[in-house]
mmCIF file of C-alpha atoms and ligand atoms in Angstrom:
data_model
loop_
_atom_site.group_PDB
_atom_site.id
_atom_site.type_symbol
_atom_site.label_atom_id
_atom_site.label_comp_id
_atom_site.label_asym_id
_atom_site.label_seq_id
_atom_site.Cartn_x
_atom_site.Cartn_y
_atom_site.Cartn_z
ATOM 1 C CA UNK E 21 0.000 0.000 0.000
ATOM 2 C CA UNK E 22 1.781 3.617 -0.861
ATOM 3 C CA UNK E 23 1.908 6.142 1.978
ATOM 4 C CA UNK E 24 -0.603 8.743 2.013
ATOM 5 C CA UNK E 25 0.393 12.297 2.885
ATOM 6 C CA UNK E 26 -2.973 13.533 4.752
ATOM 7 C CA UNK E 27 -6.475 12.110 5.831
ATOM 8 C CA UNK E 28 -10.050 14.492 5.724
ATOM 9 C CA UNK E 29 -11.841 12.122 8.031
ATOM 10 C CA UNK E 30 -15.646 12.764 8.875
ATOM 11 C CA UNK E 31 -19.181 12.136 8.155
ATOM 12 C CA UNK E 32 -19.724 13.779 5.161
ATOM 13 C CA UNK E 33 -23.374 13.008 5.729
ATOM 14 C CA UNK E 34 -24.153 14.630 2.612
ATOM 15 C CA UNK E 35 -20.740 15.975 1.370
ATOM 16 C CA UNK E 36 -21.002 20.106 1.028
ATOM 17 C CA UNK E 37 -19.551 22.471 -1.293
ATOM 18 C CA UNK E 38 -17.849 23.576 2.375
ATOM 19 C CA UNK E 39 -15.823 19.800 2.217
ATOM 20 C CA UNK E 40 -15.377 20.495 -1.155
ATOM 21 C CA UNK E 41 -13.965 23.417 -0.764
ATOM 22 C CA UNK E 42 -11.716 22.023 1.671
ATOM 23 C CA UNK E 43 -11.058 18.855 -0.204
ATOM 24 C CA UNK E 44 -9.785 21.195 -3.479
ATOM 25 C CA UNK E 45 -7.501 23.106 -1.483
ATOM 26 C CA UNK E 46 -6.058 20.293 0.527
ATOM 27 C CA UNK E 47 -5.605 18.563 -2.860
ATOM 28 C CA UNK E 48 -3.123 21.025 -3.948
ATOM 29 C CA UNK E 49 -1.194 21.084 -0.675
ATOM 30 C CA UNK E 50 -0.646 17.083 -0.216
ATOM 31 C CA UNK E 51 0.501 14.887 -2.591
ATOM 32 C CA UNK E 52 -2.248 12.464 -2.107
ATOM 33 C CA UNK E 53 -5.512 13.278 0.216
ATOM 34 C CA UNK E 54 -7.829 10.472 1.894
ATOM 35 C CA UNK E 55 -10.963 11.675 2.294
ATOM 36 C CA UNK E 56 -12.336 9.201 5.099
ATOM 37 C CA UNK E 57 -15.852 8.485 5.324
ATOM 38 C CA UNK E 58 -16.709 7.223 9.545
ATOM 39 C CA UNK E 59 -18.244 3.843 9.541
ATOM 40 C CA UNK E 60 -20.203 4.468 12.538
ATOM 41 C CA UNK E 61 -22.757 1.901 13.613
ATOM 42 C CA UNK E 62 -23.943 3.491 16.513
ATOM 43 C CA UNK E 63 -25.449 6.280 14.773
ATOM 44 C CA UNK E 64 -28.576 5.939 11.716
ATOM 45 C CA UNK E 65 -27.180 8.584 8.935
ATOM 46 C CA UNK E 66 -29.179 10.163 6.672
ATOM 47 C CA UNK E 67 -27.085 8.270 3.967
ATOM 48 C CA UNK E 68 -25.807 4.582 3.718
ATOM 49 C CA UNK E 69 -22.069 4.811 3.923
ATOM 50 C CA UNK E 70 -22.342 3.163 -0.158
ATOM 51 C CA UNK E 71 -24.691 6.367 -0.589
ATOM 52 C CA UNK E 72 -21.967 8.635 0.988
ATOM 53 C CA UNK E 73 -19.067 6.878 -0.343
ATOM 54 C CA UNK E 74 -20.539 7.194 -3.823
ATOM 55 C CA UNK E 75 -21.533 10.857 -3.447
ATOM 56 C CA UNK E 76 -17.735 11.547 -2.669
ATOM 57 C CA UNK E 77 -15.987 9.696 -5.229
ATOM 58 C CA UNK E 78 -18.274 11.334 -7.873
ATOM 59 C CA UNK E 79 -17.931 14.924 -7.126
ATOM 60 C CA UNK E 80 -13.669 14.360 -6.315
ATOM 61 C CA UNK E 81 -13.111 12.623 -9.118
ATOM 62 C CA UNK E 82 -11.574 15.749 -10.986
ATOM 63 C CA UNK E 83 -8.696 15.154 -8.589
ATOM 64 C CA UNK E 84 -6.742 12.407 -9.533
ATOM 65 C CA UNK E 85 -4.735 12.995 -6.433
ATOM 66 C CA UNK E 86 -7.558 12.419 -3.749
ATOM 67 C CA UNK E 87 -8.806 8.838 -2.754
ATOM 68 C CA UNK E 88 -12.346 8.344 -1.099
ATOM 69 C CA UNK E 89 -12.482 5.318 1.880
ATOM 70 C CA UNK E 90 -14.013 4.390 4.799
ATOM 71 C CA UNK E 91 -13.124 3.430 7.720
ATOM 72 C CA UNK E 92 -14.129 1.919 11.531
ATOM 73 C CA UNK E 93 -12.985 2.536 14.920
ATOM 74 C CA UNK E 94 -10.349 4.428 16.274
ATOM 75 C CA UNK E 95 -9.184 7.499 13.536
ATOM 76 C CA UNK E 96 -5.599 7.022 14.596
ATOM 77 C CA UNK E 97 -5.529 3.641 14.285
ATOM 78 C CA UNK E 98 -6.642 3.691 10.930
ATOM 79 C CA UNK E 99 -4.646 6.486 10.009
ATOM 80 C CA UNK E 100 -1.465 4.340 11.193
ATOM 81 C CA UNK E 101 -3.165 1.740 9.275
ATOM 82 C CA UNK E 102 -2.480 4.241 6.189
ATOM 83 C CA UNK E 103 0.614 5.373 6.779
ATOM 84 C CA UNK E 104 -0.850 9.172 7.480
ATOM 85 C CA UNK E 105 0.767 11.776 9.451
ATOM 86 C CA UNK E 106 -1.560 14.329 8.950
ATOM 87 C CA UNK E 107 -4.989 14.363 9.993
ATOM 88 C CA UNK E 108 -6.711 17.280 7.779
ATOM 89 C CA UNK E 109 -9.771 19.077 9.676
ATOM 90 C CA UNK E 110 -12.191 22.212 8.603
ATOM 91 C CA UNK E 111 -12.801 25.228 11.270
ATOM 92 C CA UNK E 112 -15.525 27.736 9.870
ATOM 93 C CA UNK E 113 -15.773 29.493 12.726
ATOM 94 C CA UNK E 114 -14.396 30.051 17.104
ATOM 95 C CA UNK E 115 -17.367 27.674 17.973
ATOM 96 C CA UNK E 116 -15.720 24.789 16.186
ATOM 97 C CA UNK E 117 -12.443 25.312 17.381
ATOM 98 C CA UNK E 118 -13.014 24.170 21.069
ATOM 99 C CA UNK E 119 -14.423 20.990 19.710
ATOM 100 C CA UNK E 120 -11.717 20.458 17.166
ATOM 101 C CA UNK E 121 -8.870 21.375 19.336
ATOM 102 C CA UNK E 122 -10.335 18.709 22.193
ATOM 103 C CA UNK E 123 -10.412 16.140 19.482
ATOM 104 C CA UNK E 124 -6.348 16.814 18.003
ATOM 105 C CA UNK E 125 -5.372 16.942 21.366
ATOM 106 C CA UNK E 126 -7.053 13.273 22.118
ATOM 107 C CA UNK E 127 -5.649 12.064 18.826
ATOM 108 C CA UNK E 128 -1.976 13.393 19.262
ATOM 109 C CA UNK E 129 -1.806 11.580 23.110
ATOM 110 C CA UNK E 130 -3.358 8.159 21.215
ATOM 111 C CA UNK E 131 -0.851 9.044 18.142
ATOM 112 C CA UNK E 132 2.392 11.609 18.481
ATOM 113 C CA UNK E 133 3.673 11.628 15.652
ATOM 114 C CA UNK E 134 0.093 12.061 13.797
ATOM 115 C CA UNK E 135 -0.509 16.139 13.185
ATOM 116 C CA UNK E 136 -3.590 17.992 12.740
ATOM 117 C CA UNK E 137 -3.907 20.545 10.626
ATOM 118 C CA UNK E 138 -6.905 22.750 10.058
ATOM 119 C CA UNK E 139 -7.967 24.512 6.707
ATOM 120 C CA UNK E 140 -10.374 27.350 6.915
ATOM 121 C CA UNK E 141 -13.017 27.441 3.706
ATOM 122 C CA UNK E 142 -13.874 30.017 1.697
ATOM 123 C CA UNK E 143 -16.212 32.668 3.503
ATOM 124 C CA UNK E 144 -19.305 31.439 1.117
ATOM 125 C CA UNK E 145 -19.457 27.992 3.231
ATOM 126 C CA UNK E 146 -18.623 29.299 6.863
ATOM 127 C CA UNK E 147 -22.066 28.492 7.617
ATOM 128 C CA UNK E 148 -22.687 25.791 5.767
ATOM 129 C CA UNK E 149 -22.763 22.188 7.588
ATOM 130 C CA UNK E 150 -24.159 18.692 6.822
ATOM 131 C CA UNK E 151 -26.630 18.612 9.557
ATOM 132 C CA UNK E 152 -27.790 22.399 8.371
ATOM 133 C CA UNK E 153 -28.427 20.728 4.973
ATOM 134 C CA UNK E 154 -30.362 17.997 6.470
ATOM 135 C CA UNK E 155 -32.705 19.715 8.315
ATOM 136 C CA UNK E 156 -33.542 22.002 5.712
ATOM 137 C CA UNK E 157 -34.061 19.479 3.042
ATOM 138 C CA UNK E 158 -36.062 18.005 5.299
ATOM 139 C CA UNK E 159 -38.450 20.614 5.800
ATOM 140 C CA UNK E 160 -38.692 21.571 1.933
ATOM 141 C CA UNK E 161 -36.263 24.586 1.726
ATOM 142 C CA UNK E 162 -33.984 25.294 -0.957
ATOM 143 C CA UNK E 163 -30.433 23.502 -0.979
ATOM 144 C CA UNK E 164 -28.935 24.863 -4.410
ATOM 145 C CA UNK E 165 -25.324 26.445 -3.953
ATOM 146 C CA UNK E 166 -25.122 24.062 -0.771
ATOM 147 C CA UNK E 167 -24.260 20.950 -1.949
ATOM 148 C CA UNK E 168 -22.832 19.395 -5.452
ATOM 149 C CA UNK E 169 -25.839 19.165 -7.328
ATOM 150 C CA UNK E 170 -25.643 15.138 -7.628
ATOM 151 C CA UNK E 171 -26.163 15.638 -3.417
ATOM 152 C CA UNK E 172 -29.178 18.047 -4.710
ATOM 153 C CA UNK E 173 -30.821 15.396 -6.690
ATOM 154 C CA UNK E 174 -30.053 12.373 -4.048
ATOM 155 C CA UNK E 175 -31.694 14.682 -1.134
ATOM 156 C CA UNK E 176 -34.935 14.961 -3.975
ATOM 157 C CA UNK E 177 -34.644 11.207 -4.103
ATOM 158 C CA UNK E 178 -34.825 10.314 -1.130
ATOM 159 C CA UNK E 179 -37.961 12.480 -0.006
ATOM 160 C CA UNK E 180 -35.650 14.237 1.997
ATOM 161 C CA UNK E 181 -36.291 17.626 -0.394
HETATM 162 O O1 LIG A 212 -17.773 15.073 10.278
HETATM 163 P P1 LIG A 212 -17.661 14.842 11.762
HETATM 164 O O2 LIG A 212 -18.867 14.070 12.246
HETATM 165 O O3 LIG A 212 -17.410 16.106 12.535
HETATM 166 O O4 LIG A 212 -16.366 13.894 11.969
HETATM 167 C C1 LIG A 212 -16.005 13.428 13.254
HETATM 168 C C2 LIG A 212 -14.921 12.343 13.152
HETATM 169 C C3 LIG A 212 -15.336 11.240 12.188
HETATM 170 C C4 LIG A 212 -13.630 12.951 12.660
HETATM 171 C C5 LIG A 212 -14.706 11.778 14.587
HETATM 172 O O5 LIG A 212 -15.943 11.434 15.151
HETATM 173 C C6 LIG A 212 -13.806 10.546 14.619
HETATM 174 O O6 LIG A 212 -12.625 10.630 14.406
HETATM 175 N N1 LIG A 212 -14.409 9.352 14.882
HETATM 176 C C7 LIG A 212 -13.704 8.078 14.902
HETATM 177 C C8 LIG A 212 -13.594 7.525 16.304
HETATM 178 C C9 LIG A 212 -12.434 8.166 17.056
HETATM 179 O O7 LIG A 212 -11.289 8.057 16.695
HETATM 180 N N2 LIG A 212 -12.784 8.878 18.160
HETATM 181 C C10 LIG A 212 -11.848 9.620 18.975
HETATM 182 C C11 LIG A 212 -11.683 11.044 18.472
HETATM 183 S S1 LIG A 212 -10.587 11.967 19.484
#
């Protein structure tokens, strides 16, 4: 298996043009860029982790140098699994950085030598997040300029729009 430079881990439950954002800019910083989709049994997503998976690979796939997986358990286990030693997180704004900055420090005592680093997106998707999207699918409001439009048509699909 080749080393990868950096992982994007999360739920991506839909992707946004926010992670996309992220995921293009990351893409030209690392030489190749995991974007890691959370296997997470405990909790019922919106999407099936195919659904998600699927979503992902379809609207990265401009970017030869970014890889779409999934993945169980412990993030730094997997990510030692990989080879990684960067763990690539988003802050949009102060109230995510108490929550991000809990979660590198947790990772970095389970894995030293892994670093987080955190991209900020473009201004236009500060506010955007998945569970944002959700809920206003949900309730029949507009999600254009939110999401890739394939995400659009999937949240129609699903009655979720
Ligand atoms: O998109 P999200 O939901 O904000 O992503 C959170 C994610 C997937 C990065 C986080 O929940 C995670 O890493 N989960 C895997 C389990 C784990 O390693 N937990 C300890 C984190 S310190």
């Amino acid at each position: 298996m080749n080393p990868v430079s950096a992982i994007y881990p999360g739920s991506f439950d839909p992707v946004t043009n926010g992670h996309m954002d992220l995921i293009e800019r990351a893409a030209k910083l690392f030489k190749h860029l995991v974007v890691a989709v959370l296997h997470n049994t405990e909790k019922a997503p919106l999407f099936t982790l195919p659904e998600r998976l699927e979503m992902l690979r379809e609207v990265s796939s401009a970017l030869p140098n970014v890889e779409v997986d999934s993945f169980e358990g412990l993030l730094t286990d997997y990510a030692r699994r990989r080879q990684a030693k960067v763990l690539l997180r988003g802050i949009r704004a102060v109230s995510d950085y108490e929550y991000e900055l809990q979660m590198a420090m947790m990772n970095r005592r389970l894995e030293p030598d892994l670093e987080t680093v955190f991209l900020v997106p473009a201004v236009a998707y500060s506010f955007v997040s998945s569970r944002l999207v959700r809920e206003i699918a949900r309730l029949g409001g507009p999600v254009s300029g939110l999401v890739p439009p394939t995400v659009e048509r999937r949240l129609r699909a699903k009655g979720a729009y």
